[in-house]
């Protein structure tokens, strides 16, 4: 350490580092996406990703994560430990450079390229900048080293605080309340899903998550350990646990094509849905991209070739489309790309051209082998494809009908829709309301300038269990398409949605606040998730939250959304208030519905987001599948949307 460093005066490089950290604090969203719940959790992923990198290099096999009592987070690994020796160019320890210099992350070892590294590999220094305090402890070369920071500023030079036989890195950080103003509270389930996902994507690593804020029946901290020996194969079994498999095995491959590591696992089930999940460097690429195109191409060409050669298609009177090969398919594609180019609205679409052929080749080889070695499964799959093609043929008419109706604007709106007068979609809302009577109340209560009402009859179709043509033939569902003004895609990709003519930027599901109501919301959400995913991804779907109680005493009157609120109001009114439990929207009059649930000044709308696509998929297949017990338990225990609502 130079004299200058000891005195704490900064060299030119340190000043630059400081400016970088200041920039992160001034524009946090540029680095972590947002400063809400999502961004808060992102900090953990960023730190864990560094340890995952170390594990992928083969230097580490155990990662422990704790949610501490004060909502700070500790991440510990048994890797090599971040180097603490002097970084020549920066004039401070390498640890300090990693922690305080934006983008310093992987500069040390060029040989093992960074393939993980947070949303876009922003690095742990970003977490440091956004933390009230952070402490790094390094176990390396027989010593324990330590350094602390406050809001990214170094508190003291790296110091040795003891001896050790261990190796590794431990980071503890507390997110800064000045930055994360919405909430500082970590959600155990959210972190657990991500840790589970990481363990499937990086087989062999053991990740433990422990919540020091909660204890179980035995008085022990809530904790789970995630470890997968079979990686994606196990991931598929986990995802498809609630579906009936069509073939016994999960088909999988792992290898390298043109220097791109490619892993694929897939299975067919008896459902009618396509579930493709793709990852680049452990990041879920919601918008797909070149690796997904490669998968589709490899799958279609190989299966088509096999089916043609088998003679099974000889009597078929129509063409088989790409969609048909993917009905009832669940697949995961995971690639590692050295310099990923992310595109698209949410920057989760892979752009690197070279990846398409790498994945396509890998998939073709894997499938060719499999089909050859498993002729019975091959036959079952081709039969399923033929069935899908036949149904699609039947669906064509139904789809054309929806299309014709939606293409005509204005005149073709459903009779049941009470539209609003405003024309600008950005200002318009539509409420999907359970039942005609609640629909009537909503119609009276609304502000007709910008709020439209579409009543839906009873339970809408469970699209999870219906073939596509049944979905497009369903009247309630057709009404949703026409009311929203969205058109559906081509035959090649029948579910691709065109949002250009979307008539409302808020689509609000409004159901009773009871088990039946949440079942209906779930049915509607399932439809949106499977058929209008783009709408959800764009953030246009919301859930209304009607109150559970009306608490009245004399002239005093207030609403409560929870039992706790109810009791608090009762106490506030001096006790023995008159308490009315709303069993459904129908029990509210128009004014009450407006005051509590529809008036933008007072209502709470819950925006539906898909934070974790694979988890949402699993939950919908569970909620809407054949197994009744897990569904009942889940619906009764949780608000249905608990796990997909950010
Ligand atoms: C660069 C070089 C070396 C280790 C690491 C980074 C490293 C970073 C993190 C972040 C969390 N855990 C980590 N573990 C290791 C080591 C270079 C060497 O020892 O030769």
mmCIF file of N, CA and C in Angstrom, residues 3 7 26 56 77 98 136 309 313 320 396 423 530 551 556 564 611 616 631-632:
data_model
loop_
_atom_site.group_PDB
_atom_site.id
_atom_site.type_symbol
_atom_site.label_atom_id
_atom_site.label_comp_id
_atom_site.label_asym_id
_atom_site.label_seq_id
_atom_site.Cartn_x
_atom_site.Cartn_y
_atom_site.Cartn_z
ATOM 1 N N UNK A 3 2.009 5.297 0.426
ATOM 2 C CA UNK A 3 1.745 6.311 1.458
ATOM 3 C C UNK A 3 0.453 7.066 1.129
ATOM 4 N N UNK A 7 -2.965 7.463 3.536
ATOM 5 C CA UNK A 7 -3.535 8.737 3.993
ATOM 6 C C UNK A 7 -4.986 8.878 3.507
ATOM 7 N N UNK A 26 -27.187 7.188 -8.830
ATOM 8 C CA UNK A 26 -28.062 8.177 -9.465
ATOM 9 C C UNK A 26 -29.031 7.534 -10.446
ATOM 10 N N UNK A 56 -18.610 -22.710 -11.971
ATOM 11 C CA UNK A 56 -18.554 -23.185 -13.357
ATOM 12 C C UNK A 56 -17.118 -23.332 -13.819
ATOM 13 N N UNK A 77 -19.305 -18.708 -0.467
ATOM 14 C CA UNK A 77 -18.925 -19.823 -1.326
ATOM 15 C C UNK A 77 -17.590 -20.402 -0.895
ATOM 16 N N UNK A 98 -12.640 -5.079 -7.371
ATOM 17 C CA UNK A 98 -13.845 -5.829 -7.709
ATOM 18 C C UNK A 98 -15.074 -5.188 -7.068
ATOM 19 N N UNK A 136 -17.101 -7.658 2.821
ATOM 20 C CA UNK A 136 -16.533 -8.775 2.073
ATOM 21 C C UNK A 136 -15.501 -9.463 2.946
ATOM 22 N N UNK A 309 -40.195 -40.487 -43.535
ATOM 23 C CA UNK A 309 -39.589 -41.786 -43.827
ATOM 24 C C UNK A 309 -40.402 -42.947 -43.264
ATOM 25 N N UNK A 313 -47.269 -40.526 -42.539
ATOM 26 C CA UNK A 313 -47.957 -39.320 -43.012
ATOM 27 C C UNK A 313 -48.620 -39.528 -44.372
ATOM 28 N N UNK A 320 -48.218 -30.488 -42.317
ATOM 29 C CA UNK A 320 -47.978 -30.388 -40.885
ATOM 30 C C UNK A 320 -47.225 -29.090 -40.639
ATOM 31 N N UNK A 396 -58.918 -24.226 -37.725
ATOM 32 C CA UNK A 396 -58.703 -23.156 -38.676
ATOM 33 C C UNK A 396 -59.944 -22.281 -38.834
ATOM 34 N N UNK A 423 -60.956 7.332 -26.408
ATOM 35 C CA UNK A 423 -60.441 6.534 -27.519
ATOM 36 C C UNK A 423 -58.973 6.139 -27.357
ATOM 37 N N UNK A 530 -51.424 -18.505 -21.185
ATOM 38 C CA UNK A 530 -51.180 -19.424 -22.298
ATOM 39 C C UNK A 530 -51.430 -18.804 -23.669
ATOM 40 N N UNK A 551 -66.989 -2.135 7.921
ATOM 41 C CA UNK A 551 -67.079 -1.928 9.368
ATOM 42 C C UNK A 551 -67.823 -0.624 9.604
ATOM 43 N N UNK A 556 -69.887 6.438 11.371
ATOM 44 C CA UNK A 556 -68.543 6.041 10.923
ATOM 45 C C UNK A 556 -68.606 4.758 10.096
ATOM 46 N N UNK A 564 -56.939 -8.313 10.159
ATOM 47 C CA UNK A 564 -56.208 -7.385 11.023
ATOM 48 C C UNK A 564 -56.758 -5.959 10.885
ATOM 49 N N UNK A 611 -42.425 -13.159 -13.357
ATOM 50 C CA UNK A 611 -41.062 -12.945 -12.917
ATOM 51 C C UNK A 611 -40.228 -14.171 -13.204
ATOM 52 N N UNK A 616 -44.059 -20.060 -13.011
ATOM 53 C CA UNK A 616 -45.445 -19.742 -13.363
ATOM 54 C C UNK A 616 -46.051 -20.901 -14.153
ATOM 55 N N UNK A 631 -54.192 -28.557 -5.929
ATOM 56 C CA UNK A 631 -54.842 -27.328 -6.377
ATOM 57 C C UNK A 631 -55.650 -26.724 -5.240
ATOM 58 N N UNK A 632 -56.489 -27.563 -4.628
ATOM 59 C CA UNK A 632 -57.336 -27.095 -3.547
ATOM 60 C C UNK A 632 -56.492 -26.463 -2.438
#
